[in-house]
Structures are given as structure tokens and as C-alpha cells.
Short mmCIF file of N, CA and C and ligand atoms in Angstrom, two decimals:
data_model
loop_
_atom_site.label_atom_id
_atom_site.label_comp_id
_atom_site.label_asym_id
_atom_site.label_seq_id
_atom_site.Cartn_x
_atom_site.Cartn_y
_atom_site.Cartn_z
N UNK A 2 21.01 -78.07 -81.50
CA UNK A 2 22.12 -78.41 -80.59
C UNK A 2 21.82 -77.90 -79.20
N UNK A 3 22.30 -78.50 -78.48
CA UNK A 3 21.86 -78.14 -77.34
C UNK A 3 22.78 -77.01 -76.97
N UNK A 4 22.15 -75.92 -75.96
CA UNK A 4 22.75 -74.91 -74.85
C UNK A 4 22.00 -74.95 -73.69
N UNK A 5 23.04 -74.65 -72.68
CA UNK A 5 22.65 -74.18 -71.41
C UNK A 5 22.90 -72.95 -70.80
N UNK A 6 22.10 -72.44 -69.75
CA UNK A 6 21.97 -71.43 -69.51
C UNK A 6 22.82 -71.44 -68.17
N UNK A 7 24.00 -70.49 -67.82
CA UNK A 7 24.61 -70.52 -66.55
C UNK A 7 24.56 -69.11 -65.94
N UNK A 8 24.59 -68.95 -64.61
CA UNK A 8 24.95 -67.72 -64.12
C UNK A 8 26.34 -67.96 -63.61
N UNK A 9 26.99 -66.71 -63.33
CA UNK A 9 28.18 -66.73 -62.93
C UNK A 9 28.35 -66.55 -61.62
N UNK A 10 28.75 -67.52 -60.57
CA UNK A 10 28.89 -67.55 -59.22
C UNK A 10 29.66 -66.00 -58.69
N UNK A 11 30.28 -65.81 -59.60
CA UNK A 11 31.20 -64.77 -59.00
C UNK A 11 30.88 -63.26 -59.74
N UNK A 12 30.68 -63.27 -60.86
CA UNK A 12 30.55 -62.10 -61.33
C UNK A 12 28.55 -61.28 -61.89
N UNK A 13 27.90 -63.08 -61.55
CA UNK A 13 26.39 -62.66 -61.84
C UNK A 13 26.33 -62.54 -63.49
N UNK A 14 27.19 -62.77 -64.36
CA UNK A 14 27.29 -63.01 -65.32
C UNK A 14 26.21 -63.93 -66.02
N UNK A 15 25.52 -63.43 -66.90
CA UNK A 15 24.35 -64.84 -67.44
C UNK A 15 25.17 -65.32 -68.83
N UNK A 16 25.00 -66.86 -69.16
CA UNK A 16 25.44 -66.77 -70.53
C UNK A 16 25.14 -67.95 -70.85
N UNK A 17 24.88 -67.99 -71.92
CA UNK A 17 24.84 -69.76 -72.99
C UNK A 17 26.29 -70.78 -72.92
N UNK A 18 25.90 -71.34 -73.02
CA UNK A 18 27.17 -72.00 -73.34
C UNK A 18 26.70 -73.59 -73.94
N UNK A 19 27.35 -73.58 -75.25
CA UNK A 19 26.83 -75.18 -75.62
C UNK A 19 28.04 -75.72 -75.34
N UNK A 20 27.55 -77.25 -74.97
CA UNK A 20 27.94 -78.14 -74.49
C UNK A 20 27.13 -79.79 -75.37
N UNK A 21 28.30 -80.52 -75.95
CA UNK A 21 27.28 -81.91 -76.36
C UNK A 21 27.14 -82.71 -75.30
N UNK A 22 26.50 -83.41 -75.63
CA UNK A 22 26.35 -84.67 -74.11
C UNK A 22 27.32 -85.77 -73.54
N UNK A 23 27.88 -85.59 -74.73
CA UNK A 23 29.45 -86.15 -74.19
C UNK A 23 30.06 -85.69 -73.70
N UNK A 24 30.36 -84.42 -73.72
CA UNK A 24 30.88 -83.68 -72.72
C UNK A 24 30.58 -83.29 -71.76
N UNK A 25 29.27 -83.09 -72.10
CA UNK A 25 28.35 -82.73 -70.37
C UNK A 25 28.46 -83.93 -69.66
N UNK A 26 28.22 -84.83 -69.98
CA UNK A 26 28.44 -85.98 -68.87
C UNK A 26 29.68 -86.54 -68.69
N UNK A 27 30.99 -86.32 -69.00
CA UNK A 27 32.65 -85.76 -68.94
C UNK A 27 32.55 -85.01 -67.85
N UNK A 28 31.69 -84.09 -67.06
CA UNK A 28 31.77 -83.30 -66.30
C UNK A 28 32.70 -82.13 -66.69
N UNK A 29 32.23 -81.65 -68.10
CA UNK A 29 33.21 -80.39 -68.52
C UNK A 29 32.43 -79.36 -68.02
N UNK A 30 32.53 -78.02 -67.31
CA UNK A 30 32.13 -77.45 -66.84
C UNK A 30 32.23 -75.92 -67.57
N UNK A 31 31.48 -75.23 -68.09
CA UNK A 31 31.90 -74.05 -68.74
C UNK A 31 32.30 -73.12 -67.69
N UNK A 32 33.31 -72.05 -67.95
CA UNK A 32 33.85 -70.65 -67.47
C UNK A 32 33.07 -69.52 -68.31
N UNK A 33 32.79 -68.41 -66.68
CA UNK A 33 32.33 -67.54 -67.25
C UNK A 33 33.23 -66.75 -68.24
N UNK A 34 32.29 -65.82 -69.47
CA UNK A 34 32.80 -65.64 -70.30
C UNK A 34 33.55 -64.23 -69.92
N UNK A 35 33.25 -63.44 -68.90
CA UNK A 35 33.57 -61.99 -68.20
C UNK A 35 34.44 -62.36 -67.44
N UNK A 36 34.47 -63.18 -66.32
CA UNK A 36 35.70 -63.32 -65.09
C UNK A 36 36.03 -64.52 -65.73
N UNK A 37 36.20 -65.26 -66.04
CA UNK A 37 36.74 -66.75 -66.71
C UNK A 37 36.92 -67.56 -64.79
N UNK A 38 35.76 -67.35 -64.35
CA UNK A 38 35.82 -67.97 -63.00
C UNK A 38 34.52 -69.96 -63.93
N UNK A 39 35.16 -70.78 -63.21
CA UNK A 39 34.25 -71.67 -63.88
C UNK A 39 33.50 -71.84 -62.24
N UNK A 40 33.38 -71.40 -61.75
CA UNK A 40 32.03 -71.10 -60.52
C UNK A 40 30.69 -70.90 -61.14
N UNK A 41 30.33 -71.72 -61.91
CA UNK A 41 29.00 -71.20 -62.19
C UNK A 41 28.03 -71.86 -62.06
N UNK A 42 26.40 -71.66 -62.00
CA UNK A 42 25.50 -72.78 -61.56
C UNK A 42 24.44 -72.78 -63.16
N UNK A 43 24.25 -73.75 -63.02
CA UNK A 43 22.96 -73.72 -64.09
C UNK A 43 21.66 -73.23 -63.83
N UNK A 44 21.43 -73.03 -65.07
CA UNK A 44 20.02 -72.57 -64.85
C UNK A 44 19.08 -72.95 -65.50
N UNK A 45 17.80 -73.10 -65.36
CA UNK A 45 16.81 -74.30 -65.68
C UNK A 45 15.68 -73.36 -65.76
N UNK A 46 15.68 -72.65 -67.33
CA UNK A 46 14.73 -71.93 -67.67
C UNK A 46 14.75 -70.78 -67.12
N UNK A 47 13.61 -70.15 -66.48
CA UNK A 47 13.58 -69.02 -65.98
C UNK A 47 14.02 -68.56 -64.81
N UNK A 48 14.13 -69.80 -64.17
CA UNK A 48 14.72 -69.83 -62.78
C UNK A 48 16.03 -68.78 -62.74
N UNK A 49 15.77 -67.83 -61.32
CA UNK A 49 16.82 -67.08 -61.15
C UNK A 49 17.12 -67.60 -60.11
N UNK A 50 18.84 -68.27 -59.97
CA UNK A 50 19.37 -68.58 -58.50
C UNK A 50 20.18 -67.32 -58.04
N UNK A 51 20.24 -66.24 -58.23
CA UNK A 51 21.61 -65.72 -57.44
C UNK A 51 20.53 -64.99 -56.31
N UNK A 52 21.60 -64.96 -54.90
CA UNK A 52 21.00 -64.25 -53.88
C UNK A 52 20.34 -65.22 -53.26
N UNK A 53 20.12 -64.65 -52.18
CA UNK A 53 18.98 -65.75 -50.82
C UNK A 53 17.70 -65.41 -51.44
N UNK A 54 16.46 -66.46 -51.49
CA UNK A 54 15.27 -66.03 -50.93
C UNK A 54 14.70 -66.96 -50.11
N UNK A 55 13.97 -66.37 -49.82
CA UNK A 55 13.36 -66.91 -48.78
C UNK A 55 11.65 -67.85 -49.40
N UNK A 56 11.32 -68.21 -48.57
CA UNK A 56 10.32 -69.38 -49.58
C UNK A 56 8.73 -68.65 -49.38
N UNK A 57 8.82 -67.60 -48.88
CA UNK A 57 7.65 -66.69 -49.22
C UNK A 57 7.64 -66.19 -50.49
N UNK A 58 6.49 -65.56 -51.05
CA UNK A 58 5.65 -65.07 -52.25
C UNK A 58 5.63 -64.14 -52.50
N UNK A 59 5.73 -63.18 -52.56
CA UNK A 59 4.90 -61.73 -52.83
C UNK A 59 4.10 -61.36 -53.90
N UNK A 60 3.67 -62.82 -53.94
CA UNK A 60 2.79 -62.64 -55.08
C UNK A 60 1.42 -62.50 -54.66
N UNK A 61 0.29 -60.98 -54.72
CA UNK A 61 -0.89 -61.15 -54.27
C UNK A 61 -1.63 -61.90 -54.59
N UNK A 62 -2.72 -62.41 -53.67
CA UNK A 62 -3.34 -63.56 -54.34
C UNK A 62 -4.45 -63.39 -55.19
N UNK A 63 -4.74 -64.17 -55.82
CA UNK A 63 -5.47 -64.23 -56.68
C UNK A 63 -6.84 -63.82 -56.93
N UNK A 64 -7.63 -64.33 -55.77
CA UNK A 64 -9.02 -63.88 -55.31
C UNK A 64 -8.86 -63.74 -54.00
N UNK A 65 -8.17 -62.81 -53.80
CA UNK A 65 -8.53 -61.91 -52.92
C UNK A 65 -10.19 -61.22 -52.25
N UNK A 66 -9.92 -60.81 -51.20
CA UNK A 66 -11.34 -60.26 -50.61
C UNK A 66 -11.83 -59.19 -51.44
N UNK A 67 -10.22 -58.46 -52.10
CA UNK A 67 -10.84 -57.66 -52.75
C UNK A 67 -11.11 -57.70 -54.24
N UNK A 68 -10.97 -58.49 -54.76
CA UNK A 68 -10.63 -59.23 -56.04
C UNK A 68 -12.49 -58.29 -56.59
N UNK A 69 -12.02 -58.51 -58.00
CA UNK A 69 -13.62 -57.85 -58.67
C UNK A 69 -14.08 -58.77 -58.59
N UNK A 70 -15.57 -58.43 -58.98
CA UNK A 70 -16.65 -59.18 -59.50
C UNK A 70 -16.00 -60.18 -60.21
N UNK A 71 -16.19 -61.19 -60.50
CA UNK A 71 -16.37 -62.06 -61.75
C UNK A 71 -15.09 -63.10 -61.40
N UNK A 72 -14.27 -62.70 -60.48
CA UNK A 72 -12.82 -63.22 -60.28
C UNK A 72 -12.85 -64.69 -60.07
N UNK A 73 -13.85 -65.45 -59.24
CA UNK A 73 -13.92 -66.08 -59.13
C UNK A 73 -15.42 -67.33 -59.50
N UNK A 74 -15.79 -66.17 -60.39
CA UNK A 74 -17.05 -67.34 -61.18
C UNK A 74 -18.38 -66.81 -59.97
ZN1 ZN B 15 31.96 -64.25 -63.90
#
């Protein structure tokens, strides 16, 4: 059966919530289960939406200058 994953607009709340497809496309919207605010956004796997970011990385790169031996073949 299907679930989806929501955060809670207001309280940062994470939670499941199933929903069938009849209803999801009803535009039934789940409430969080902590503030019962139905402000909430979906979430699509691992994806974390709450908070700004910005579209930089901080992810070091990969082969780097300083990267070891072998890093890059
Ligand atoms: Zn909440």
C-alpha cells in the first residue's frame, strides 16, 4: 500500500501517512500528527525540504589536488 512521507510546515514534524490514490488525487491532504496543522510538504525520498539552502555543495570534491594515489586511475 502505498505511504508518503511529509514534513510538517509548522512543527518540522516527519511522518508517514498512507493515502490510496483515490484520495490522493481528491486532493486529501494529511495533518500533522503533533500540531494537527495540515501545512505540510511532501517528501520524495531522502530529500530534506525544511529551511533555505542555498544551491552550493559542501561536498569536497572528489579528486581533488589532494586526492591519493589511485583516485583517479
Ligand atoms: Zn506539525
Amino acid at each position: 500500500m502505498p505511504t508518503y512521507e511529509y514534513i510538517c510546515n509548522e512543527c518540522g514534524e516527519k511522518f508517514d501517512f498512507y493515502m490510496s490514490i483515490a484520495e490522493k488525487e481528491s486532493g486529501k491532504k494529511p495533518k500533522c500528527p503533533n500540531c494537527n496543522s495540515s501545512n505540510v510538504i511532501k517528501v520524495f525520498g531522502n530529500i530534506t525540504v525544511i529551511g533555505s539552502r542555498s544551491g552550493s555543495s559542501n561536498l569536497p570534491p572528489v579528486c581533488g589536488p589532494k586526492a591519493g594515489p589511485g583516485c583517479c586511475g
